[in-house]
Short mmCIF file of C-alpha atoms and ligand atoms in Angstrom, two decimals:
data_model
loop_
_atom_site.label_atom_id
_atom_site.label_comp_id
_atom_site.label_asym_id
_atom_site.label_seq_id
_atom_site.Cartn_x
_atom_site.Cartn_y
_atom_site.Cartn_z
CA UNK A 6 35.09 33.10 19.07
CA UNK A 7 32.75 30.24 18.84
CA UNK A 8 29.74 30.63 16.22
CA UNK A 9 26.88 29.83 18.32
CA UNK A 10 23.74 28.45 16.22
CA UNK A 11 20.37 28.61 17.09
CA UNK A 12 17.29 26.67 15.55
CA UNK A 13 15.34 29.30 13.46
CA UNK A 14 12.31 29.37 11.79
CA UNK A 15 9.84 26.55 11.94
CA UNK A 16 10.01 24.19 9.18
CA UNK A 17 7.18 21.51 9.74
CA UNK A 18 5.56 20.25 13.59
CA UNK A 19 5.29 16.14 13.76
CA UNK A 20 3.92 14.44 15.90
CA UNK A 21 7.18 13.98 18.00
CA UNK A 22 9.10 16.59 16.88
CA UNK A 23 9.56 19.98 15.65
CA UNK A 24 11.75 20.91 12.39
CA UNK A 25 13.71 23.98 12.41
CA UNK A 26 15.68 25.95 10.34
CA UNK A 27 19.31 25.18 11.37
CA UNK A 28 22.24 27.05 9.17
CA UNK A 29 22.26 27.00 5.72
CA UNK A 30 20.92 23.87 4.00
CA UNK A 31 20.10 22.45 7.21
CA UNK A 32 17.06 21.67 9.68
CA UNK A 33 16.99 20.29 13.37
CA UNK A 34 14.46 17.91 14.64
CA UNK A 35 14.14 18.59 18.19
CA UNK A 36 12.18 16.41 20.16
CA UNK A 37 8.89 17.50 21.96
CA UNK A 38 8.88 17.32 25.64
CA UNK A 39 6.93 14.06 25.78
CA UNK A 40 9.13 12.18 23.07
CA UNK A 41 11.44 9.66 25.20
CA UNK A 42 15.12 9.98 25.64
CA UNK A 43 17.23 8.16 22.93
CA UNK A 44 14.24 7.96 19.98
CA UNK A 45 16.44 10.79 18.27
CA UNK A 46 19.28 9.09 18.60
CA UNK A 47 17.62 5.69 17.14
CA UNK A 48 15.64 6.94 14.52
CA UNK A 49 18.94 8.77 13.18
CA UNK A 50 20.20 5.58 13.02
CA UNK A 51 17.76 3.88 11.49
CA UNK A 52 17.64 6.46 8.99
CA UNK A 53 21.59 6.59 8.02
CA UNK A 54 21.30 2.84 7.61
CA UNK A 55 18.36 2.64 5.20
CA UNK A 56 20.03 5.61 3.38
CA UNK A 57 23.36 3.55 2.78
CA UNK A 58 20.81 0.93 0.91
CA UNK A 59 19.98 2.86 -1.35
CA UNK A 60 16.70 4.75 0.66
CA UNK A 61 15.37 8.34 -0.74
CA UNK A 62 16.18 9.90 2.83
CA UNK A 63 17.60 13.05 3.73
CA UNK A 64 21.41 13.08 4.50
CA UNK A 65 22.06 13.02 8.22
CA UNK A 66 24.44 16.05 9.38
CA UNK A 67 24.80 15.19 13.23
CA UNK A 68 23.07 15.16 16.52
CA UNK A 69 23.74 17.95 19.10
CA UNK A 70 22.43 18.57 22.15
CA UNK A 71 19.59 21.20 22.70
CA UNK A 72 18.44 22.24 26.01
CA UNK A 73 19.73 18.87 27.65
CA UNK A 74 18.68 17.05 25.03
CA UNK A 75 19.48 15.12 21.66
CA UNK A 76 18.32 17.04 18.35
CA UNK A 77 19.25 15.70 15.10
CA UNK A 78 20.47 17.93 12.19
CA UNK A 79 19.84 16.73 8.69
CA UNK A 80 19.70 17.72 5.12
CA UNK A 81 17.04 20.74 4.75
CA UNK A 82 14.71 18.75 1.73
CA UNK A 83 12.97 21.59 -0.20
CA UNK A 84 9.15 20.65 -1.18
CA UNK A 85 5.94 20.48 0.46
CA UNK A 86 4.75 17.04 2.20
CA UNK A 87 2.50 14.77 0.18
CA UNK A 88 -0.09 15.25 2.99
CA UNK A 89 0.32 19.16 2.33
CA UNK A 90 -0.60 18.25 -1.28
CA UNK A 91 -3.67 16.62 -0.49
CA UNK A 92 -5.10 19.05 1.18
CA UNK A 93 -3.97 21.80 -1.40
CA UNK A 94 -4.82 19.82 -4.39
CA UNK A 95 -7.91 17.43 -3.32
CA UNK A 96 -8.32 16.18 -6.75
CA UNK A 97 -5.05 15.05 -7.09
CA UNK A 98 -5.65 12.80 -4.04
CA UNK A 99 -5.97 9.52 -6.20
CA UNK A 100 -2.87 10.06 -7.44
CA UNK A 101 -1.05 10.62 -4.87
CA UNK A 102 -2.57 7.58 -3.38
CA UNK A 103 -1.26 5.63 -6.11
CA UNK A 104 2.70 7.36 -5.77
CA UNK A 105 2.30 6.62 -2.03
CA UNK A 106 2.03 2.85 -2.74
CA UNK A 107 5.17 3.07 -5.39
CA UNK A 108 7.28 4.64 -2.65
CA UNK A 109 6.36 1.84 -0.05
CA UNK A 110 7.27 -0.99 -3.43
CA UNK A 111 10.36 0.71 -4.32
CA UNK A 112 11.55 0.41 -0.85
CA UNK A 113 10.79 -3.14 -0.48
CA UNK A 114 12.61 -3.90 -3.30
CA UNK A 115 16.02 -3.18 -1.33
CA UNK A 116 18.11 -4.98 0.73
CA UNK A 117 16.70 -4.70 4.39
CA UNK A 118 20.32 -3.52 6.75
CA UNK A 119 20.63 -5.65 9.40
CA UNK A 120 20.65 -3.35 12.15
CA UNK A 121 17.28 -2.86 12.01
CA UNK A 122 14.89 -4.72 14.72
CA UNK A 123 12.75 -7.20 13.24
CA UNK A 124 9.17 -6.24 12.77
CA UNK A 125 7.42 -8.93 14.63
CA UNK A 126 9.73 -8.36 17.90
CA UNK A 127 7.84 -4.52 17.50
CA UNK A 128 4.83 -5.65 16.90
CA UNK A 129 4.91 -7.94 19.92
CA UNK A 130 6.31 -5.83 22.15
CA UNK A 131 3.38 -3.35 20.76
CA UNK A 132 0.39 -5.79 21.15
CA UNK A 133 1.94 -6.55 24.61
CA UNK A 134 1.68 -3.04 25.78
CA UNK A 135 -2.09 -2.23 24.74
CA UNK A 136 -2.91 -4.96 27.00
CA UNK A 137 -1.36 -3.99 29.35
CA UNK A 138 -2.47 -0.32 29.18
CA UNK A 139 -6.19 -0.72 27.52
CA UNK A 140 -7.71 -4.34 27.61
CA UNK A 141 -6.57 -7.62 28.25
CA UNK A 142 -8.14 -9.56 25.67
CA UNK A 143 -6.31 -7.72 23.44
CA UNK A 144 -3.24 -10.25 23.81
CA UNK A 145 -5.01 -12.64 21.29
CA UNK A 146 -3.29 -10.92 18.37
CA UNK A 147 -0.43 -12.65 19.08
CA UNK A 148 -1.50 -15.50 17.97
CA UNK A 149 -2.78 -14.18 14.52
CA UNK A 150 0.75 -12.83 13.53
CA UNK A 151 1.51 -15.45 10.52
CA UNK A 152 4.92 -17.37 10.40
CA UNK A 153 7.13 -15.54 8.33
CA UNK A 154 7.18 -17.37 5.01
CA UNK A 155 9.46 -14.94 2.79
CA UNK A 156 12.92 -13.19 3.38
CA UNK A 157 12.29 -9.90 5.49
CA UNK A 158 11.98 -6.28 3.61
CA UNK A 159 12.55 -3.41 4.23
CA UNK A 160 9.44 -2.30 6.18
CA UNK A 161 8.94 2.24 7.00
CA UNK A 162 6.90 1.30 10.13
CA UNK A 163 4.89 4.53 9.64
CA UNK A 164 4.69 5.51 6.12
CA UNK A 165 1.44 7.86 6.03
CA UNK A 166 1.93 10.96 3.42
CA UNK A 167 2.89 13.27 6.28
CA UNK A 168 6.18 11.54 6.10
CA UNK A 169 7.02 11.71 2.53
CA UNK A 170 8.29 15.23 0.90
CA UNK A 171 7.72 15.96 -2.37
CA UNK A 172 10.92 17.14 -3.63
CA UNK A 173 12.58 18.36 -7.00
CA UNK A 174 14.40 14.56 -7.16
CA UNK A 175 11.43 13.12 -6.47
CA UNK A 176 9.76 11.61 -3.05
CA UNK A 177 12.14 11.57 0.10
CA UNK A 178 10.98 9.64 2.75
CA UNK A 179 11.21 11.07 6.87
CA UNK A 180 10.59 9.60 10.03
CA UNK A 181 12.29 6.21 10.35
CA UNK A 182 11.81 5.92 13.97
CA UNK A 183 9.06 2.39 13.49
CA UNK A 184 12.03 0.84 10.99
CA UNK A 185 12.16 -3.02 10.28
CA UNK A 186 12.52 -6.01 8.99
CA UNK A 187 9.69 -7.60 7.73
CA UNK A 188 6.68 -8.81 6.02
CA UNK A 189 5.90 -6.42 3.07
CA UNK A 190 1.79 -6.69 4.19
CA UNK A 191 2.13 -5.94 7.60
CA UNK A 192 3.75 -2.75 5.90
CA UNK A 193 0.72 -2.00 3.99
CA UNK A 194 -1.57 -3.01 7.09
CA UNK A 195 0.62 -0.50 9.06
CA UNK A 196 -0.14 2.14 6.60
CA UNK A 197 -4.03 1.58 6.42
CA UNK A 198 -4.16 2.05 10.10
CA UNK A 199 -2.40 5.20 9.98
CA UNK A 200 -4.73 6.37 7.09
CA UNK A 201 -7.97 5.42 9.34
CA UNK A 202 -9.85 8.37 10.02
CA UNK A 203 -10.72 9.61 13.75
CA UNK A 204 -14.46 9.88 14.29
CA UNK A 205 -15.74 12.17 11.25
CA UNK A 206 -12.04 13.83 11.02
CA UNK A 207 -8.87 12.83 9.19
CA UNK A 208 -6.24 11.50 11.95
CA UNK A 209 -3.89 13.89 13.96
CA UNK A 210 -0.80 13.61 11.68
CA UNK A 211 -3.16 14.54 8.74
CA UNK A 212 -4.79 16.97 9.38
CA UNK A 213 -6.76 19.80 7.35
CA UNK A 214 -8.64 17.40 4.32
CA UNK A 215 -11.42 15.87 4.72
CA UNK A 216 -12.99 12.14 4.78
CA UNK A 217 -13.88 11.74 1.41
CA UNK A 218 -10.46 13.10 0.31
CA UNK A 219 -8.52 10.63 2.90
CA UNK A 220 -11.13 7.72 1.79
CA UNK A 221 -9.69 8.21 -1.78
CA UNK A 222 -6.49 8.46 -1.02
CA UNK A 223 -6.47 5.19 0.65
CA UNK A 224 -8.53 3.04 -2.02
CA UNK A 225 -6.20 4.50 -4.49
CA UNK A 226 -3.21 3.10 -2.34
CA UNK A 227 -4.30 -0.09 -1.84
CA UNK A 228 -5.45 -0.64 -5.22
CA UNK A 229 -1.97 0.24 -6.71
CA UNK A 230 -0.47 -2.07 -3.92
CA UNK A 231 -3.03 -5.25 -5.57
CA UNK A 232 -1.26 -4.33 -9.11
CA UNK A 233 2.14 -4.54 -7.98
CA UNK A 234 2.33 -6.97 -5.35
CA UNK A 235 0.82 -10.59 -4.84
CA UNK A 236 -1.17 -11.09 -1.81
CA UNK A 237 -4.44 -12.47 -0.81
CA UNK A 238 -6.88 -9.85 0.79
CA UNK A 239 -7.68 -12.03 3.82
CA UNK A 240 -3.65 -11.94 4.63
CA UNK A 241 -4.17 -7.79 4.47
CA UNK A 242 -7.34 -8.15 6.61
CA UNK A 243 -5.32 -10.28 9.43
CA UNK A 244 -2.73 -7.93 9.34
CA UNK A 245 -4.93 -4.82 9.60
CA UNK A 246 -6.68 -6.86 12.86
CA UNK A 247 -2.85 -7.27 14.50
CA UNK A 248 -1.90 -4.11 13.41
CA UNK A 249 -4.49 -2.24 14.94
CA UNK A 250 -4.61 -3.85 18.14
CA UNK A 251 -0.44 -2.91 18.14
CA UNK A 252 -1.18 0.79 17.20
CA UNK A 253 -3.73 0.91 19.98
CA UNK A 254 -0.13 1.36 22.28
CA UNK A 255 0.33 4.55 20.72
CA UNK A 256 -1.88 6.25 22.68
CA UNK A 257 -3.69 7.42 19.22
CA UNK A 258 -7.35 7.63 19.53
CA UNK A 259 -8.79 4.07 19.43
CA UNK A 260 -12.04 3.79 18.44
CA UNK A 261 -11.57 3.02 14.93
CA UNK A 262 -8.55 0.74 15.64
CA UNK A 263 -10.73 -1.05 18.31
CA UNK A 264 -13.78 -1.20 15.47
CA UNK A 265 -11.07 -2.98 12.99
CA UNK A 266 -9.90 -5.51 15.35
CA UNK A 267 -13.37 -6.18 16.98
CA UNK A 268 -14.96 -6.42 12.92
CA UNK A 269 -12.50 -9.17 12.41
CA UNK A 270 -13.04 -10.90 15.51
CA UNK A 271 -16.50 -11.19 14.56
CA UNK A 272 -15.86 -12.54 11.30
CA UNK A 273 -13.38 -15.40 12.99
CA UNK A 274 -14.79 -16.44 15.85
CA UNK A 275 -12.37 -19.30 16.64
CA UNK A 276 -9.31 -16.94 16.44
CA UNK A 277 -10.39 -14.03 18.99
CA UNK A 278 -14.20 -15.07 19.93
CA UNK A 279 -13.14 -13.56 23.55
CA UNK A 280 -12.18 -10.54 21.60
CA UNK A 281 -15.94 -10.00 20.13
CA UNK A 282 -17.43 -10.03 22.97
CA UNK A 283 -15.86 -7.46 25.44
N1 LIG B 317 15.10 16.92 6.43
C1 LIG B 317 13.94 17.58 6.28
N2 LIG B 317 13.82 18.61 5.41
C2 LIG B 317 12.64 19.27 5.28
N3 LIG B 317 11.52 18.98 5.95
C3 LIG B 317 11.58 17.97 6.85
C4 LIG B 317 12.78 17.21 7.05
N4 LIG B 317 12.53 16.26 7.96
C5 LIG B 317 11.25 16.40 8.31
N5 LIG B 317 10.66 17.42 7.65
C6 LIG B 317 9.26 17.89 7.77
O1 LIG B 317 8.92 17.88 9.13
C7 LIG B 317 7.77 17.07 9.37
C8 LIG B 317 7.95 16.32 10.68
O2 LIG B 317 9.11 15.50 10.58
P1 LIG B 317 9.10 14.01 11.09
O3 LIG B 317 10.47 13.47 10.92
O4 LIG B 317 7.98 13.27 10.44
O5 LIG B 317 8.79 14.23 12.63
P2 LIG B 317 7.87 13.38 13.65
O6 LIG B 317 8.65 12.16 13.95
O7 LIG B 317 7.74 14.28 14.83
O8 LIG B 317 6.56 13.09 12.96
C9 LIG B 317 7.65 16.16 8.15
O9 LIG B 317 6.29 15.92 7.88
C10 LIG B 317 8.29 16.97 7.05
O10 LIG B 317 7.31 17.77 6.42
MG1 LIG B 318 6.27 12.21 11.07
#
């Protein structure tokens, strides 16, 4: 007789998935309805790749199909996220500001597989689409992305503290769908813009703090990443101003990512004047 298994008990929602219980030791991540065909498939690859350099990622089991549909099954991480921690320990927001940015360094320190797409082809392809879908001035990011001046790293794509679990063996990193190659800054920019708040509420994939809680967070981070790594602030500001513009493609609420890009546009006129004034 064939064991049948089902998904059980509802480990964590994201915000393209759902993570279920799935045997012993093991979860499923089953994609919500909305979540295109093949990004399971992708991001387990992603995933198994960064893990074979030497990642903290959870060990990939398989992918079956659910309902039609690809799920993948993975290593069941015990520990709450580092989001979940915020909210339950506000105080020790600062600090886990500060661990956030040491997870991003410790993964740029390792060899970036080669399977992964290179960051500025996403970020093109990104800046392209909210264009297309939101305003057409928005195209003059392209031209601020900088020449690539060092050897890529290896770049999360999305690494907010929803995505990191606090386990026993320390942080393990999720969600590897937004993967690359890349510059180490456009990283951090990345990051900032998923830390931006929505209005006068924390964004969707963090939800339950407060401002002044995600506001400390984030100084915390970036301070941390001004210790350990060497780069000017105008490079982060640029990068924050491409970065938001490619995020707008997301579909996230846009205000604040529209207020970033539009701030610097006023501050460089000759780069994205057009931009200002729309
Ligand atoms: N292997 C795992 N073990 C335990 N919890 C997990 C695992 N993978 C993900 N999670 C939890 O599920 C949440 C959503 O997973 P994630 O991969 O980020 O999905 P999404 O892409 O939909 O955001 C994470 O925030 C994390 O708390
Ligand atoms: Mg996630």
């Amino acid at each position: 007789m064939a064991l049948q298994r089902l998904p059980g008990e509802l480990v964590a929602r994201g915000t393209r998935s759902s993570i279920r219980a799935y045997g012993r030791g093991a979860v499923v991540k089953i994609p919500h309805r909305s979540t295109p065909d093949g990004w399971i498939e992708w991001e387990a690859q992603y995933a198994d790749d960064v893990r074979a350099v030497g990642a903290p990622v959870p060990r990939l089991l398989g992918i079956e199909r659910l309902s039609g549909r690809a799920a993948s099954v993975w290593e069941h991480i015990r520990g709450c996220s580092m989001w979940q921690r915020v909210v339950d320990r506000p105080d020790d927001s600062a600090e886990l500001g500060r661990m956030l940015a040491d997870v991003q360094c410790a993964l740029l320190e390792l060899v970036p597989p080669i399977t992964l797409p290179r960051q500025r082809d996403r970020v093109v392809a990104k800046i392209r689409m909210s264009a297309v879908k939101v305003d057409a001035s928005l195209i003059r990011a392209l031209d601020l992305i900088p020449i690539a001046a060092s050897p890529p790293h290896l770049c999360h794509g999305d690494l907010h503290p929803s995505n990191v679990i606090l386990s026993d063996d320390g942080p393990v990193i999720v969600d590897w769908f937004d993967a690359s190659r890349g510059d180490p800054v456009a990283d951090i920019a990345r990051t900032s813009m998923t830390l931006l708040n929505d209005g006068a509420t924390p964004p969707r994939h963090l939800p339950g703090s407060d401002l002044e809680t995600l506001g400390t967070l984030t100084a915390a981070y970036l301070s941390q990443l001004r210790l350990r790594l060497e780069f000017a602030d105008a490079q982060l500001v640029q990068w924050q101003a491409i970065q938001a513009v490619a995020r707008i493609a997301e579909g996230v609420p846009r205000d604040s990512l529209i207020e970033v890009w539009r701030s610097f546009a006023r501050a460089n006129p000759p780069v994205a004047a057009q931009a200002a004034s729309n």
